[in-house]
Short mmCIF file of C-alpha atoms and ligand atoms in Angstrom, two decimals:
data_model
loop_
_atom_site.label_atom_id
_atom_site.label_comp_id
_atom_site.label_asym_id
_atom_site.label_seq_id
_atom_site.Cartn_x
_atom_site.Cartn_y
_atom_site.Cartn_z
CA MET V 1 21.78 -28.17 -1.78
CA THR V 2 21.94 -25.99 -4.25
CA ARG V 3 19.00 -23.85 -5.49
CA ALA V 4 18.49 -21.52 -9.00
CA VAL V 5 15.41 -19.61 -9.79
CA CYS V 6 13.96 -19.73 -13.29
CA PRO V 7 11.83 -16.97 -13.56
CA GLY V 8 9.37 -15.73 -16.21
CA SER V 9 6.45 -15.31 -17.45
CA PHE V 10 5.81 -18.56 -18.99
CA ASP V 11 1.89 -16.91 -21.25
CA PRO V 12 2.71 -19.66 -21.74
CA VAL V 13 5.77 -21.96 -21.68
CA THR V 14 7.24 -22.77 -24.51
CA ARG V 15 10.07 -26.08 -25.69
CA GLY V 16 12.56 -23.22 -25.48
CA HIS V 17 11.85 -22.73 -22.23
CA LEU V 18 11.50 -25.75 -20.91
CA ASP V 19 15.78 -26.77 -22.49
CA VAL V 20 16.83 -24.28 -20.40
CA ILE V 21 14.27 -25.06 -17.06
CA GLY V 22 16.14 -28.94 -17.92
CA ARG V 23 19.06 -27.93 -18.24
CA ALA V 24 19.65 -25.85 -15.35
CA ALA V 25 17.84 -29.07 -13.71
CA GLY V 26 20.75 -30.47 -14.56
CA LEU V 27 23.67 -27.68 -13.93
CA VAL V 28 21.84 -27.40 -9.56
CA GLU V 29 20.07 -30.33 -7.41
CA GLU V 30 16.98 -27.86 -7.31
CA VAL V 31 15.83 -25.35 -9.56
CA VAL V 32 12.46 -23.91 -8.64
CA VAL V 33 10.95 -22.54 -11.84
CA ALA V 34 8.73 -18.61 -10.46
CA VAL V 35 5.59 -17.71 -12.57
CA GLY V 36 5.80 -14.01 -12.49
CA ASP V 37 2.77 -12.38 -11.57
CA ASN V 38 2.72 -8.98 -12.10
CA MET V 39 2.42 -9.38 -16.34
CA SER V 40 0.22 -7.49 -18.37
CA LYS V 41 -3.38 -7.71 -19.02
CA ARG V 42 -3.19 -9.15 -22.41
CA ALA V 43 -1.70 -12.69 -21.31
CA TRP V 44 -3.93 -15.84 -21.95
CA PHE V 45 -3.35 -16.96 -19.35
CA THR V 46 -3.83 -16.27 -15.85
CA PRO V 47 -0.96 -17.13 -13.11
CA ALA V 48 -2.86 -19.59 -11.72
CA GLU V 49 -3.30 -21.65 -16.05
CA ARG V 50 0.20 -21.11 -16.36
CA VAL V 51 1.69 -22.15 -13.03
CA ALA V 52 -0.35 -26.10 -13.99
CA LEU V 53 0.90 -26.13 -17.12
CA LEU V 54 4.31 -25.57 -16.04
CA GLN V 55 4.17 -28.06 -13.68
CA GLU V 56 2.55 -30.61 -15.91
CA ALA V 57 5.02 -30.42 -18.62
CA CYS V 58 8.06 -30.16 -15.45
CA ALA V 59 6.85 -32.95 -13.77
CA PRO V 60 9.23 -35.06 -15.01
CA TRP V 61 11.90 -33.33 -13.64
CA PRO V 62 12.42 -34.32 -9.59
CA GLY V 63 14.34 -31.48 -9.24
CA VAL V 64 12.32 -28.98 -10.58
CA SER V 65 9.15 -27.20 -8.12
CA VAL V 66 7.39 -24.71 -10.09
CA THR V 67 5.17 -21.72 -7.85
CA LEU V 68 4.22 -17.82 -8.20
CA PHE V 69 5.42 -14.56 -7.17
CA SER V 70 4.90 -11.22 -6.54
CA GLY V 71 7.04 -8.24 -6.14
CA LEU V 72 10.98 -8.27 -6.64
CA LEU V 73 12.82 -11.63 -7.99
CA VAL V 74 15.64 -10.79 -5.53
CA ASP V 75 12.88 -10.87 -2.85
CA PHE V 76 11.99 -13.96 -4.04
CA CYS V 77 15.09 -15.25 -4.47
CA ARG V 78 16.93 -14.94 -0.45
CA ALA V 79 13.53 -16.23 0.73
CA GLN V 80 14.00 -18.99 -1.37
CA GLY V 81 17.33 -19.18 -0.68
CA ALA V 82 18.37 -19.73 -3.72
CA ALA V 83 21.98 -19.17 -5.19
CA ALA V 84 21.14 -17.68 -8.21
CA VAL V 85 19.27 -16.80 -11.06
CA VAL V 86 18.96 -18.68 -14.58
CA LYS V 87 17.46 -17.56 -17.65
CA GLY V 88 17.74 -18.25 -20.99
CA LEU V 89 19.28 -16.28 -23.77
CA ARG V 90 17.82 -16.33 -27.38
CA SER V 91 19.82 -13.38 -28.34
CA GLY V 92 21.99 -10.36 -28.54
CA ALA V 93 18.27 -8.75 -28.21
CA ASP V 94 17.51 -10.78 -25.28
CA PHE V 95 21.58 -10.32 -24.32
CA ASP V 96 20.85 -6.49 -23.39
CA TYR V 97 17.26 -6.39 -22.60
CA GLU V 98 18.64 -8.80 -19.12
CA LEU V 99 22.17 -7.78 -18.49
CA ALA V 100 20.55 -4.47 -16.94
CA MET V 101 18.32 -6.62 -15.27
CA ALA V 102 21.18 -8.88 -13.38
CA GLN V 103 23.17 -6.82 -12.84
CA MET V 104 20.51 -4.95 -10.86
CA ASN V 105 19.80 -7.49 -9.17
CA ARG V 106 23.34 -8.26 -8.27
CA ARG V 107 23.74 -4.71 -6.75
CA LEU V 108 20.09 -4.97 -5.27
CA THR V 109 20.52 -8.17 -2.92
CA GLY V 110 23.79 -9.92 -4.69
CA VAL V 111 22.83 -12.62 -6.23
CA ASP V 112 24.37 -13.36 -10.24
CA THR V 113 22.40 -14.47 -12.86
CA VAL V 114 23.80 -17.37 -14.50
CA PHE V 115 22.96 -17.39 -19.07
CA VAL V 116 22.03 -20.04 -20.78
CA PRO V 117 22.00 -19.89 -24.66
CA THR V 118 18.58 -21.22 -25.91
CA ALA V 119 19.61 -23.91 -28.44
CA PRO V 120 19.22 -23.60 -32.36
CA GLU V 121 16.39 -25.32 -32.62
CA TRP V 122 14.58 -22.60 -29.97
CA GLY V 123 15.78 -19.86 -30.83
CA PHE V 124 13.04 -18.07 -32.37
CA VAL V 125 9.97 -19.05 -30.72
CA SER V 126 8.51 -16.42 -28.65
CA SER V 127 5.16 -16.92 -26.04
CA SER V 128 4.74 -13.71 -27.61
CA LEU V 129 4.51 -14.88 -30.79
CA VAL V 130 3.02 -18.28 -30.71
CA ARG V 131 -0.18 -16.54 -29.15
CA GLU V 132 0.04 -14.22 -32.21
CA VAL V 133 0.49 -17.28 -34.47
CA ALA V 134 -2.04 -19.16 -32.29
CA GLY V 135 -4.49 -16.08 -32.58
CA LEU V 136 -4.31 -15.81 -36.83
CA GLY V 137 -4.47 -19.53 -36.56
CA GLY V 138 -1.13 -21.19 -37.13
CA ASP V 139 0.28 -24.28 -35.88
CA VAL V 140 2.42 -23.67 -32.88
CA THR V 141 2.29 -27.29 -32.54
CA PRO V 142 5.99 -27.72 -32.71
CA PHE V 143 6.84 -25.33 -30.62
CA LEU V 144 4.83 -26.52 -27.19
CA THR V 145 4.07 -29.65 -25.88
CA PRO V 146 0.84 -31.83 -26.16
CA PRO V 147 -0.81 -30.24 -23.33
CA VAL V 148 0.04 -26.88 -23.48
CA ALA V 149 -0.33 -27.04 -27.35
CA ALA V 150 -4.58 -28.38 -26.64
CA ALA V 151 -5.01 -25.53 -24.04
CA VAL V 152 -3.12 -22.84 -26.58
CA GLY V 153 -5.59 -24.29 -29.03
CA ARG V 154 -8.73 -23.40 -26.45
CA ARG V 155 -7.57 -19.43 -25.77
CA ALA V 156 -7.47 -19.14 -28.97
CA ALA V 157 -11.39 -20.59 -30.09
CA GLU V 158 -12.07 -18.67 -26.86
CA ARG V 159 -10.78 -15.38 -27.74
CA VAL V 160 -12.12 -15.26 -31.65
CA THR V 161 -15.72 -16.48 -30.05
O1 LIG K 1 8.69 -13.71 -19.15
P1 LIG K 1 9.55 -12.47 -19.08
O2 LIG K 1 9.50 -11.36 -19.59
O3 LIG K 1 11.89 -12.68 -19.13
O4 LIG K 1 9.57 -12.39 -17.49
C1 LIG K 1 10.31 -10.79 -16.57
C2 LIG K 1 10.32 -11.28 -15.33
C3 LIG K 1 8.49 -11.83 -14.56
C4 LIG K 1 11.47 -12.56 -15.18
C5 LIG K 1 10.87 -9.88 -14.90
O5 LIG K 1 9.69 -9.06 -15.04
C6 LIG K 1 10.92 -10.07 -13.09
O6 LIG K 1 11.60 -10.33 -12.81
N1 LIG K 1 9.71 -9.40 -12.48
C7 LIG K 1 10.09 -9.16 -11.12
C8 LIG K 1 9.82 -7.37 -10.44
C9 LIG K 1 11.50 -7.43 -10.70
O7 LIG K 1 12.20 -7.80 -10.33
N2 LIG K 1 12.17 -6.20 -11.20
C10 LIG K 1 13.32 -5.60 -10.98
C11 LIG K 1 13.70 -6.97 -12.05
S1 LIG K 1 15.91 -6.00 -12.23
#
């Protein structure tokens, strides 16, 4: 059974993330989407909320599971018996950031990272931009599934009241 880990903060999960997760699901038998719980206090969603939104969004893929992780990603990958980490790349800036982490992770335990180029239509989409645009009243529905867009809308409204 080939298993890969797709890690991230997913605050919130976007259609760009789902593109990468779905394509990873086509490459390996099992994908474990791993939600980091060590993100900054500026996160909009708790780790449990992010997991719940991801579980709903990934439900169509039987080989995909979603879980929280803490500590080192490489330790989580080893515990999961994962053959690889899968990460999406939107740009050269992503590559510069991800390359060092991939090399560090490989040095630590030998786990390799497979980079998946993001589909062009989602190349400019990030969770941080979604939060910024939504927080200022912009329409982020094209970049999110309807349940995630609803959750973002509710959270944006809570933040201004
Ligand atoms: O959404 P992000 O910012 O791409 O997610 C980053 C995440 C959570 C995948 C990354 O910060 C991570 O792997 N954190 C776990 C701690 C760790 O292993 N740090 C060493 C990385 S070389």
